[in-house]
mmCIF file of C-alpha atoms and ligand atoms in Angstrom:
data_model
loop_
_atom_site.group_PDB
_atom_site.id
_atom_site.type_symbol
_atom_site.label_atom_id
_atom_site.label_comp_id
_atom_site.label_asym_id
_atom_site.label_seq_id
_atom_site.Cartn_x
_atom_site.Cartn_y
_atom_site.Cartn_z
ATOM 1 C CA MET A 29 -0.033 0.016 0.019
ATOM 2 C CA SER A 30 1.420 3.380 -1.009
ATOM 3 C CA SER A 31 1.675 6.106 1.650
ATOM 4 C CA PRO A 32 -0.339 9.250 0.934
ATOM 5 C CA SER A 33 2.810 11.147 -0.067
ATOM 6 C CA GLN A 34 3.468 8.639 -2.873
ATOM 7 C CA LEU A 35 -0.025 8.914 -4.331
ATOM 8 C CA PRO A 36 -1.154 11.786 -6.544
ATOM 9 C CA LYS A 37 -2.815 14.520 -4.580
ATOM 10 C CA VAL A 38 -6.439 15.329 -5.436
ATOM 11 C CA TRP A 39 -7.950 18.410 -3.929
ATOM 12 C CA VAL A 40 -11.685 18.116 -3.497
ATOM 13 C CA ALA A 41 -13.574 21.388 -3.160
ATOM 14 C CA ARG A 42 -16.451 20.213 -0.922
ATOM 15 C CA THR A 43 -17.979 17.041 0.362
ATOM 16 C CA PHE A 44 -19.294 14.808 -2.386
ATOM 17 C CA PRO A 45 -21.019 11.376 -2.125
ATOM 18 C CA PRO A 46 -19.031 9.057 0.165
ATOM 19 C CA GLU A 47 -18.921 6.112 -2.280
ATOM 20 C CA GLY A 48 -17.184 8.320 -4.844
ATOM 21 C CA MET A 49 -14.787 9.660 -2.260
ATOM 22 C CA ALA A 50 -13.909 6.128 -1.110
ATOM 23 C CA LYS A 51 -13.217 5.094 -4.736
ATOM 24 C CA LEU A 52 -11.023 8.134 -5.279
ATOM 25 C CA ALA A 53 -9.018 7.277 -2.175
ATOM 26 C CA THR A 54 -8.081 3.857 -3.622
ATOM 27 C CA LYS A 55 -5.660 5.530 -5.995
ATOM 28 C CA CYS A 56 -5.144 9.058 -4.716
ATOM 29 C CA HIS A 57 -4.249 11.098 -1.664
ATOM 30 C CA VAL A 58 -7.561 12.847 -1.198
ATOM 31 C CA VAL A 59 -7.662 16.265 0.480
ATOM 32 C CA VAL A 60 -11.273 17.414 0.964
ATOM 33 C CA HIS A 61 -12.249 20.974 1.852
ATOM 34 C CA GLU A 62 -14.349 20.286 4.942
ATOM 35 C CA GLY A 63 -16.549 22.931 6.443
ATOM 36 C CA ALA A 64 -20.043 24.227 6.485
ATOM 37 C CA LEU A 65 -19.362 26.910 3.919
ATOM 38 C CA ALA A 66 -18.084 26.852 0.368
ATOM 39 C CA PRO A 67 -14.307 27.424 0.355
ATOM 40 C CA SER A 68 -13.150 31.005 0.228
ATOM 41 C CA ARG A 69 -10.806 32.028 -2.589
ATOM 42 C CA GLN A 70 -7.862 31.777 -0.206
ATOM 43 C CA GLU A 71 -8.914 28.323 0.954
ATOM 44 C CA ILE A 72 -9.182 27.285 -2.693
ATOM 45 C CA LEU A 73 -5.717 28.594 -3.514
ATOM 46 C CA ASP A 74 -4.228 26.910 -0.415
ATOM 47 C CA GLY A 75 -5.966 23.702 -1.321
ATOM 48 C CA VAL A 76 -4.913 23.386 -4.955
ATOM 49 C CA ARG A 77 -1.248 24.032 -4.252
ATOM 50 C CA GLY A 78 0.729 20.941 -5.298
ATOM 51 C CA ALA A 79 -2.357 19.012 -6.496
ATOM 52 C CA HIS A 80 -2.180 16.607 -9.503
ATOM 53 C CA ALA A 81 -5.929 16.650 -9.885
ATOM 54 C CA LEU A 82 -8.836 18.841 -8.817
ATOM 55 C CA PHE A 83 -12.372 17.750 -8.092
ATOM 56 C CA ILE A 84 -14.371 21.007 -8.308
ATOM 57 C CA TYR A 85 -17.815 22.461 -8.867
ATOM 58 C CA PRO A 86 -18.992 25.798 -10.352
ATOM 59 C CA HIS A 87 -18.103 27.788 -7.227
ATOM 60 C CA VAL A 88 -14.425 27.258 -7.979
ATOM 61 C CA LYS A 89 -13.163 29.697 -10.597
ATOM 62 C CA VAL A 90 -10.327 28.208 -12.607
ATOM 63 C CA ASP A 91 -8.190 31.025 -13.929
ATOM 64 C CA LYS A 92 -4.480 31.869 -14.365
ATOM 65 C CA GLU A 93 -4.013 32.623 -10.662
ATOM 66 C CA LEU A 94 -5.412 29.225 -9.659
ATOM 67 C CA LEU A 95 -3.452 27.318 -12.287
ATOM 68 C CA ASP A 96 -0.207 29.097 -11.398
ATOM 69 C CA THR A 97 -0.807 28.417 -7.706
ATOM 70 C CA ALA A 98 -1.606 24.731 -8.275
ATOM 71 C CA GLY A 99 1.667 24.211 -10.126
ATOM 72 C CA GLN A 100 2.963 22.470 -13.220
ATOM 73 C CA GLN A 101 2.217 18.954 -11.923
ATOM 74 C CA LEU A 102 -1.565 19.574 -12.294
ATOM 75 C CA LYS A 103 -2.812 17.117 -14.962
ATOM 76 C CA VAL A 104 -6.589 16.951 -14.792
ATOM 77 C CA ILE A 105 -9.603 18.868 -13.454
ATOM 78 C CA GLY A 106 -12.903 17.079 -12.990
ATOM 79 C CA THR A 107 -15.805 19.438 -12.604
ATOM 80 C CA PHE A 108 -19.041 18.226 -10.975
ATOM 81 C CA SER A 109 -21.082 20.100 -13.573
ATOM 82 C CA VAL A 110 -21.988 20.272 -17.218
ATOM 83 C CA GLY A 111 -21.662 24.046 -17.119
ATOM 84 C CA LEU A 112 -18.140 25.248 -17.793
ATOM 85 C CA ASP A 113 -18.394 28.991 -17.403
ATOM 86 C CA HIS A 114 -16.203 28.885 -14.285
ATOM 87 C CA ILE A 115 -13.214 27.473 -16.163
ATOM 88 C CA ASP A 116 -10.752 29.263 -18.480
ATOM 89 C CA LEU A 117 -10.833 26.422 -20.997
ATOM 90 C CA ASP A 118 -8.397 28.061 -23.499
ATOM 91 C CA LEU A 119 -5.771 28.409 -20.798
ATOM 92 C CA CYS A 120 -6.209 24.845 -19.587
ATOM 93 C CA LYS A 121 -5.894 23.587 -23.139
ATOM 94 C CA GLU A 122 -2.812 25.684 -23.729
ATOM 95 C CA ARG A 123 -1.244 24.171 -20.581
ATOM 96 C CA GLY A 124 -2.207 20.607 -21.479
ATOM 97 C CA ILE A 125 -4.501 20.265 -18.456
ATOM 98 C CA LYS A 126 -7.359 17.858 -19.227
ATOM 99 C CA ILE A 127 -10.914 18.814 -18.259
ATOM 100 C CA GLY A 128 -13.679 16.311 -17.574
ATOM 101 C CA TYR A 129 -17.335 17.324 -16.954
ATOM 102 C CA THR A 130 -20.694 15.624 -16.365
ATOM 103 C CA PRO A 131 -22.935 15.938 -19.466
ATOM 104 C CA ASP A 132 -26.036 13.753 -19.978
ATOM 105 C CA VAL A 133 -26.171 12.107 -16.534
ATOM 106 C CA LEU A 134 -27.869 15.192 -15.099
ATOM 107 C CA THR A 135 -30.103 15.992 -18.007
ATOM 108 C CA THR A 136 -33.225 14.254 -16.606
ATOM 109 C CA SER A 137 -32.978 15.637 -13.129
ATOM 110 C CA THR A 138 -32.330 19.158 -14.350
ATOM 111 C CA ALA A 139 -35.263 18.963 -16.798
ATOM 112 C CA GLU A 140 -37.506 17.682 -14.039
ATOM 113 C CA GLN A 141 -36.547 20.643 -11.823
ATOM 114 C CA ALA A 142 -37.339 23.026 -14.733
ATOM 115 C CA ILE A 143 -40.796 21.392 -15.064
ATOM 116 C CA THR A 144 -41.228 21.716 -11.303
ATOM 117 C CA LEU A 145 -40.521 25.433 -11.557
ATOM 118 C CA VAL A 146 -42.873 25.837 -14.537
ATOM 119 C CA MET A 147 -45.706 24.132 -12.652
ATOM 120 C CA ALA A 148 -44.987 25.819 -9.348
ATOM 121 C CA THR A 149 -44.905 29.298 -10.796
ATOM 122 C CA ALA A 150 -47.921 28.676 -13.075
ATOM 123 C CA ARG A 151 -49.983 27.504 -10.127
ATOM 124 C CA ARG A 152 -48.549 30.014 -7.684
ATOM 125 C CA MET A 153 -47.297 27.393 -5.272
ATOM 126 C CA GLY A 154 -45.347 29.816 -3.111
ATOM 127 C CA GLU A 155 -48.471 31.909 -2.424
ATOM 128 C CA CYS A 156 -50.632 28.788 -2.015
ATOM 129 C CA ILE A 157 -48.360 27.277 0.620
ATOM 130 C CA SER A 158 -47.934 30.439 2.631
ATOM 131 C CA SER A 159 -51.655 31.239 2.514
ATOM 132 C CA VAL A 160 -52.465 27.937 4.178
ATOM 133 C CA LYS A 161 -49.653 28.303 6.731
ATOM 134 C CA GLU A 162 -50.745 31.896 7.514
ATOM 135 C CA GLY A 163 -54.406 31.001 7.916
ATOM 136 C CA VAL A 164 -55.605 33.148 4.993
ATOM 137 C CA TRP A 165 -57.333 30.205 3.335
ATOM 138 C CA GLY A 166 -60.594 30.263 5.297
ATOM 139 C CA THR A 167 -61.226 33.925 4.705
ATOM 140 C CA THR A 168 -60.619 34.113 0.963
ATOM 141 C CA TRP A 169 -61.638 30.844 -0.642
ATOM 142 C CA ASP A 170 -65.065 32.274 -1.298
ATOM 143 C CA ASN A 171 -63.496 34.298 -4.121
ATOM 144 C CA ALA A 172 -63.490 31.981 -7.104
ATOM 145 C CA MET A 173 -60.473 33.711 -8.685
ATOM 146 C CA TRP A 174 -58.339 33.675 -5.550
ATOM 147 C CA LEU A 175 -54.881 32.372 -6.437
ATOM 148 C CA ALA A 176 -55.993 31.629 -10.017
ATOM 149 C CA GLY A 177 -53.060 30.361 -12.022
ATOM 150 C CA ALA A 178 -52.001 29.735 -15.608
ATOM 151 C CA GLU A 179 -52.474 26.588 -17.658
ATOM 152 C CA ILE A 180 -49.591 24.911 -19.435
ATOM 153 C CA SER A 181 -51.954 23.135 -21.764
ATOM 154 C CA GLY A 182 -52.573 25.256 -24.870
ATOM 155 C CA SER A 183 -49.678 27.624 -24.056
ATOM 156 C CA VAL A 184 -46.749 28.730 -26.151
ATOM 157 C CA ILE A 185 -43.393 27.527 -24.836
ATOM 158 C CA GLY A 186 -40.226 29.462 -25.641
ATOM 159 C CA MET A 187 -36.954 27.671 -25.106
ATOM 160 C CA VAL A 188 -33.819 29.758 -24.877
ATOM 161 C CA GLY A 189 -31.311 27.044 -25.701
ATOM 162 C CA LEU A 190 -32.244 23.703 -27.191
ATOM 163 C CA GLY A 191 -29.245 21.669 -26.069
ATOM 164 C CA ARG A 192 -29.409 18.399 -24.091
ATOM 165 C CA ILE A 193 -31.370 19.904 -21.169
ATOM 166 C CA GLY A 194 -33.433 22.308 -23.265
ATOM 167 C CA LEU A 195 -34.588 19.443 -25.433
ATOM 168 C CA ALA A 196 -35.431 17.265 -22.446
ATOM 169 C CA ILE A 197 -37.531 20.106 -21.005
ATOM 170 C CA ALA A 198 -39.318 20.710 -24.321
ATOM 171 C CA LYS A 199 -40.128 17.012 -24.736
ATOM 172 C CA ARG A 200 -41.662 16.814 -21.297
ATOM 173 C CA LEU A 201 -43.707 19.966 -21.843
ATOM 174 C CA ALA A 202 -44.973 18.611 -25.190
ATOM 175 C CA ALA A 203 -46.786 15.934 -23.160
ATOM 176 C CA PHE A 204 -48.863 18.783 -21.559
ATOM 177 C CA GLU A 205 -50.466 19.396 -24.958
ATOM 178 C CA VAL A 206 -48.961 22.872 -25.407
ATOM 179 C CA SER A 207 -49.967 24.758 -28.567
ATOM 180 C CA LYS A 208 -46.466 25.474 -29.830
ATOM 181 C CA ILE A 209 -42.819 25.136 -28.914
ATOM 182 C CA LEU A 210 -40.491 27.899 -30.064
ATOM 183 C CA TYR A 211 -36.761 27.982 -29.575
ATOM 184 C CA THR A 212 -33.916 30.409 -30.098
ATOM 185 C CA GLY A 213 -30.171 30.139 -30.068
ATOM 186 C CA ARG A 214 -27.060 30.797 -32.135
ATOM 187 C CA ASN A 215 -27.983 28.150 -34.702
ATOM 188 C CA PRO A 216 -31.149 26.330 -35.725
ATOM 189 C CA LYS A 217 -31.106 22.627 -34.736
ATOM 190 C CA PRO A 218 -33.559 20.906 -37.077
ATOM 191 C CA GLU A 219 -32.415 17.433 -36.172
ATOM 192 C CA LEU A 220 -33.467 18.014 -32.568
ATOM 193 C CA ALA A 221 -36.344 20.386 -33.125
ATOM 194 C CA ASN A 222 -38.248 18.673 -35.962
ATOM 195 C CA PRO A 223 -39.216 15.485 -34.031
ATOM 196 C CA ILE A 224 -40.946 17.650 -31.391
ATOM 197 C CA GLY A 225 -42.194 20.228 -33.942
ATOM 198 C CA ALA A 226 -40.265 23.099 -32.387
ATOM 199 C CA GLU A 227 -39.885 26.202 -34.456
ATOM 200 C CA PHE A 228 -36.660 28.281 -34.634
ATOM 201 C CA VAL A 229 -37.363 32.038 -34.076
ATOM 202 C CA THR A 230 -35.439 35.137 -33.172
ATOM 203 C CA PHE A 231 -35.040 36.060 -29.501
ATOM 204 C CA ASP A 232 -37.478 38.953 -29.919
ATOM 205 C CA GLN A 233 -40.104 36.747 -31.596
ATOM 206 C CA LEU A 234 -39.758 34.235 -28.763
ATOM 207 C CA LEU A 235 -40.229 36.950 -26.134
ATOM 208 C CA GLU A 236 -43.268 38.390 -27.882
ATOM 209 C CA GLN A 237 -45.099 35.092 -28.416
ATOM 210 C CA SER A 238 -44.252 32.850 -25.419
ATOM 211 C CA ASP A 239 -46.378 32.199 -22.386
ATOM 212 C CA PHE A 240 -43.467 30.382 -20.693
ATOM 213 C CA VAL A 241 -39.914 31.438 -21.454
ATOM 214 C CA ILE A 242 -37.438 28.778 -20.242
ATOM 215 C CA VAL A 243 -33.736 29.501 -20.109
ATOM 216 C CA ALA A 244 -31.637 26.371 -20.594
ATOM 217 C CA CYS A 245 -28.642 27.681 -22.528
ATOM 218 C CA SER A 246 -24.954 27.399 -21.666
ATOM 219 C CA VAL A 247 -23.406 30.754 -20.723
ATOM 220 C CA ASN A 248 -21.067 32.585 -23.074
ATOM 221 C CA ASP A 249 -20.464 36.171 -24.164
ATOM 222 C CA SER A 250 -23.606 36.108 -26.386
ATOM 223 C CA ASN A 251 -26.001 35.752 -23.486
ATOM 224 C CA LYS A 252 -24.717 37.476 -20.338
ATOM 225 C CA GLY A 253 -27.375 39.965 -19.360
ATOM 226 C CA LEU A 254 -29.636 38.798 -22.237
ATOM 227 C CA PHE A 255 -32.734 39.367 -20.168
ATOM 228 C CA ASP A 256 -32.601 43.112 -19.608
ATOM 229 C CA GLU A 257 -35.227 45.856 -19.256
ATOM 230 C CA ALA A 258 -35.822 45.918 -23.004
ATOM 231 C CA ALA A 259 -36.305 42.137 -23.104
ATOM 232 C CA PHE A 260 -38.857 42.168 -20.266
ATOM 233 C CA LYS A 261 -40.812 44.926 -22.107
ATOM 234 C CA LYS A 262 -41.180 42.625 -25.106
ATOM 235 C CA MET A 263 -42.637 39.755 -23.095
ATOM 236 C CA LYS A 264 -46.329 39.171 -22.474
ATOM 237 C CA ARG A 265 -47.541 40.718 -19.228
ATOM 238 C CA SER A 266 -48.738 37.245 -18.185
ATOM 239 C CA ALA A 267 -45.440 35.540 -19.193
ATOM 240 C CA ILE A 268 -43.595 33.273 -16.812
ATOM 241 C CA LEU A 269 -39.788 33.090 -16.880
ATOM 242 C CA VAL A 270 -37.938 30.015 -15.682
ATOM 243 C CA ASN A 271 -34.139 29.913 -15.470
ATOM 244 C CA ILE A 272 -32.074 26.781 -14.807
ATOM 245 C CA SER A 273 -29.006 27.987 -16.752
ATOM 246 C CA ARG A 274 -26.921 30.511 -14.846
ATOM 247 C CA GLY A 275 -27.910 33.676 -13.002
ATOM 248 C CA VAL A 276 -25.779 35.930 -15.236
ATOM 249 C CA VAL A 277 -28.170 35.457 -18.189
ATOM 250 C CA ILE A 278 -30.638 37.687 -16.328
ATOM 251 C CA ASP A 279 -30.213 41.294 -15.211
ATOM 252 C CA GLN A 280 -31.748 40.708 -11.778
ATOM 253 C CA ASP A 281 -32.506 44.351 -11.063
ATOM 254 C CA ALA A 282 -34.501 44.540 -14.290
ATOM 255 C CA LEU A 283 -36.209 41.306 -13.414
ATOM 256 C CA TYR A 284 -37.219 42.675 -10.058
ATOM 257 C CA ASP A 285 -38.721 45.766 -11.704
ATOM 258 C CA ALA A 286 -40.532 43.688 -14.315
ATOM 259 C CA LEU A 287 -42.034 41.401 -11.675
ATOM 260 C CA LYS A 288 -42.940 44.206 -9.323
ATOM 261 C CA SER A 289 -44.625 46.373 -12.021
ATOM 262 C CA GLY A 290 -46.395 43.509 -13.665
ATOM 263 C CA GLU A 291 -44.414 43.798 -16.893
ATOM 264 C CA ILE A 292 -44.230 39.986 -16.666
ATOM 265 C CA GLY A 293 -46.268 37.528 -14.625
ATOM 266 C CA ALA A 294 -43.867 35.492 -12.556
ATOM 267 C CA ALA A 295 -40.398 33.925 -12.436
ATOM 268 C CA GLY A 296 -38.980 30.626 -11.197
ATOM 269 C CA LEU A 297 -35.202 30.681 -10.727
ATOM 270 C CA ASP A 298 -32.891 27.822 -9.805
ATOM 271 C CA VAL A 299 -29.855 30.033 -10.430
ATOM 272 C CA THR A 300 -29.136 33.574 -9.325
ATOM 273 C CA THR A 301 -26.469 36.226 -8.932
ATOM 274 C CA PRO A 302 -24.886 35.917 -6.465
ATOM 275 C CA GLU A 303 -25.150 32.362 -5.117
ATOM 276 C CA PRO A 304 -26.222 31.897 -2.447
ATOM 277 C CA LEU A 305 -28.831 34.658 -2.900
ATOM 278 C CA PRO A 306 -28.935 36.540 0.390
ATOM 279 C CA PRO A 307 -32.233 36.331 2.298
ATOM 280 C CA SER A 308 -32.350 40.146 2.013
ATOM 281 C CA SER A 309 -32.632 40.021 -1.756
ATOM 282 C CA PRO A 310 -35.709 42.026 -2.818
ATOM 283 C CA LEU A 311 -36.608 39.197 -5.226
ATOM 284 C CA LEU A 312 -37.436 37.036 -2.271
ATOM 285 C CA ALA A 313 -40.061 39.460 -1.026
ATOM 286 C CA LEU A 314 -42.061 39.221 -4.255
ATOM 287 C CA PRO A 315 -45.023 36.844 -4.245
ATOM 288 C CA ASN A 316 -44.540 36.093 -7.917
ATOM 289 C CA CYS A 317 -40.918 34.940 -7.676
ATOM 290 C CA LEU A 318 -39.863 31.480 -6.623
ATOM 291 C CA VAL A 319 -36.201 30.725 -6.002
ATOM 292 C CA THR A 320 -34.584 27.347 -5.440
ATOM 293 C CA PRO A 321 -30.927 27.074 -4.335
ATOM 294 C CA HIS A 322 -29.224 25.783 -7.565
ATOM 295 C CA ILE A 323 -30.330 22.233 -6.968
ATOM 296 C CA ALA A 324 -31.677 21.275 -10.383
ATOM 297 C CA SER A 325 -29.368 18.315 -10.803
ATOM 298 C CA CYS A 326 -29.699 17.310 -7.154
ATOM 299 C CA THR A 327 -31.322 13.883 -7.029
ATOM 300 C CA VAL A 328 -29.631 10.961 -5.293
ATOM 301 C CA THR A 329 -29.301 9.037 -8.554
ATOM 302 C CA THR A 330 -27.891 11.955 -10.509
ATOM 303 C CA ARG A 331 -25.473 13.170 -7.858
ATOM 304 C CA ASN A 332 -23.998 9.687 -7.500
ATOM 305 C CA ALA A 333 -23.679 9.321 -11.276
ATOM 306 C CA MET A 334 -22.008 12.751 -11.519
ATOM 307 C CA CYS A 335 -19.544 11.793 -8.763
ATOM 308 C CA ASP A 336 -18.675 8.500 -10.399
ATOM 309 C CA LEU A 337 -18.028 10.318 -13.659
ATOM 310 C CA VAL A 338 -15.762 12.885 -12.053
ATOM 311 C CA VAL A 339 -13.757 10.118 -10.318
ATOM 312 C CA GLU A 340 -13.438 8.142 -13.581
ATOM 313 C CA ASN A 341 -12.245 11.277 -15.399
ATOM 314 C CA ILE A 342 -9.693 12.015 -12.725
ATOM 315 C CA PHE A 343 -8.328 8.472 -12.780
ATOM 316 C CA ALA A 344 -8.063 8.566 -16.572
ATOM 317 C CA GLY A 345 -6.362 11.955 -16.553
ATOM 318 C CA LEU A 346 -3.861 10.853 -13.902
ATOM 319 C CA GLU A 347 -3.094 7.635 -15.743
ATOM 320 C CA GLY A 348 -2.734 9.269 -19.124
ATOM 321 C CA ARG A 349 -5.835 7.615 -20.656
ATOM 322 C CA PRO A 350 -8.580 9.411 -22.576
ATOM 323 C CA LEU A 351 -11.228 10.844 -20.272
ATOM 324 C CA LYS A 352 -14.726 9.309 -20.307
ATOM 325 C CA THR A 353 -16.361 12.742 -20.794
ATOM 326 C CA PRO A 354 -13.693 15.188 -21.920
ATOM 327 C CA VAL A 355 -14.452 18.841 -22.702
ATOM 328 C CA PHE A 356 -11.790 18.829 -25.445
HETATM 329 P P1 NDP B 9 -25.652 21.884 -24.053
HETATM 330 O O1 NDP B 9 -24.278 22.246 -24.449
HETATM 331 O O2 NDP B 9 -26.197 20.568 -24.547
HETATM 332 O O3 NDP B 9 -26.679 22.993 -24.484
HETATM 333 C C1 NDP B 9 -26.439 24.324 -24.337
HETATM 334 C C2 NDP B 9 -27.247 25.034 -25.404
HETATM 335 O O4 NDP B 9 -27.180 26.440 -25.124
HETATM 336 C C3 NDP B 9 -26.740 24.803 -26.796
HETATM 337 O O5 NDP B 9 -27.794 24.255 -27.566
HETATM 338 C C4 NDP B 9 -26.413 26.211 -27.281
HETATM 339 O O6 NDP B 9 -26.788 26.414 -28.619
HETATM 340 C C5 NDP B 9 -27.273 27.066 -26.392
HETATM 341 N N1 NDP B 9 -26.881 28.469 -26.398
HETATM 342 C C6 NDP B 9 -25.653 28.975 -26.251
HETATM 343 N N2 NDP B 9 -25.698 30.331 -26.365
HETATM 344 C C7 NDP B 9 -27.030 30.641 -26.549
HETATM 345 C C8 NDP B 9 -27.713 31.839 -26.718
HETATM 346 N N3 NDP B 9 -27.151 33.046 -26.727
HETATM 347 N N4 NDP B 9 -29.059 31.778 -26.874
HETATM 348 C C9 NDP B 9 -29.740 30.590 -26.849
HETATM 349 N N5 NDP B 9 -29.115 29.403 -26.744
HETATM 350 C C10 NDP B 9 -27.758 29.404 -26.595
HETATM 351 O O7 NDP B 9 -25.701 21.892 -22.475
HETATM 352 P P2 NDP B 9 -26.760 21.280 -21.478
HETATM 353 O O8 NDP B 9 -28.094 21.366 -22.073
HETATM 354 O O9 NDP B 9 -26.256 19.975 -21.002
HETATM 355 O O10 NDP B 9 -26.655 22.315 -20.245
HETATM 356 C C11 NDP B 9 -26.998 23.645 -20.436
HETATM 357 C C12 NDP B 9 -26.649 24.527 -19.224
HETATM 358 O O11 NDP B 9 -27.541 24.283 -18.160
HETATM 359 C C13 NDP B 9 -25.278 24.287 -18.641
HETATM 360 O O12 NDP B 9 -24.272 24.915 -19.390
HETATM 361 C C14 NDP B 9 -25.439 24.863 -17.231
HETATM 362 O O13 NDP B 9 -25.108 26.228 -17.234
HETATM 363 C C15 NDP B 9 -26.896 24.691 -16.918
HETATM 364 N N6 NDP B 9 -27.138 23.704 -15.929
HETATM 365 C C16 NDP B 9 -27.667 24.098 -14.726
HETATM 366 C C17 NDP B 9 -27.994 23.183 -13.778
HETATM 367 C C18 NDP B 9 -28.588 23.581 -12.458
HETATM 368 O O14 NDP B 9 -28.326 22.892 -11.461
HETATM 369 N N7 NDP B 9 -29.367 24.657 -12.452
HETATM 370 C C19 NDP B 9 -27.758 21.724 -13.953
HETATM 371 C C20 NDP B 9 -27.172 21.413 -15.267
HETATM 372 C C21 NDP B 9 -26.928 22.371 -16.185
HETATM 373 P P3 NDP B 9 -25.731 26.779 -29.799
HETATM 374 O O15 NDP B 9 -25.131 25.454 -30.175
HETATM 375 O O16 NDP B 9 -26.608 27.326 -30.858
HETATM 376 O O17 NDP B 9 -24.773 27.736 -29.190
HETATM 377 C C1 DGY B 10 -24.147 22.190 -13.817
HETATM 378 O O1 DGY B 10 -24.039 20.991 -14.045
HETATM 379 O O2 DGY B 10 -23.729 23.037 -14.537
HETATM 380 C C2 DGY B 10 -24.849 22.634 -12.576
HETATM 381 O O3 DGY B 10 -24.928 23.937 -12.417
HETATM 382 C C3 DGY B 10 -24.378 21.893 -11.334
HETATM 383 O O4 DGY B 10 -25.104 20.728 -11.189
#
């Protein structure tokens, strides 16, 4: 049995499923950031120093400073995410550092959370639950339109991003007998869109026509701040916005104004800026805004599958084999 100092060091940015950690420890000297809170930047830099592999998640920004601090022995980074906006991919490629990520295994769970947010915002679940807890129910149920919601059936769905997750969401919504599915993006994707009858439109057309606008794109320079004041003005006043992508796609101040003034109907967000969203955020005081804490992929099955994949990718990278799910 090798002593820890002979094994490659893997720095692990937070606690992940124990089975995966045990597997990692069979071949590596595992150093886990323990603690109730996400690691601070300084803790991250201290942790990565001298590591041969990193097991990270989107909170850990991989940039020049981090790579320089880690050192030249760093061979592979496994991120517990399909999103890659936290990693300077060009720089990693330039330095020959392999990157593994977790596509596909989280598509179903993330799509299911998007559907949860669509249904919960459409049927005003936040308000329903608090009205019962606060004892408002008895006094207002005599009004037939009290807490009246929106129907998914017959509605126009607008998908911003028809990638793996966007397509999985659209397929599930099709089963609700929606009237139309629109999608927008940098390129039309007829091979994905045609089987579900989705129609490629411009961003503006999508905003103008959709009852539910669902953001499922990856983040890049084309879509940071995409949902700004002008975008909200183009949406229907009854429109519901759901975001499972990343918080930066939405200008949150503009969203607050749009929700408060009735420019749009409601929003369901699994991702925000910053994360965690502080309890003092004005968004949380709005009855027509539901926020979940970036847990779209968080089912037991998916989280274990993600962990297994990251471990596999790290082993492959350390042993000089092709990664199972490489980014490049
Ligand atoms: P994919 O790469 O399969 O899909 C991303 C899609 O985004 C592509 O189809 C791409 O289209 C599209 N896109 C890029 N830029 C734009 C734009 N400006 N407007 C519209 N569409 C655009 O990735 P996944 O579907 O697997 O994942 C998508 C994202 O979801 C991840 O990158 C991550 O940020 C987020 N995510 C969040 C989770 C959560 O817990 N909330 C869980 C998992 C993922 P094109 O080819 O035309 O550029
Ligand atoms: C992702 O995969 O990008 C999520 O944000 C984390 O599950």
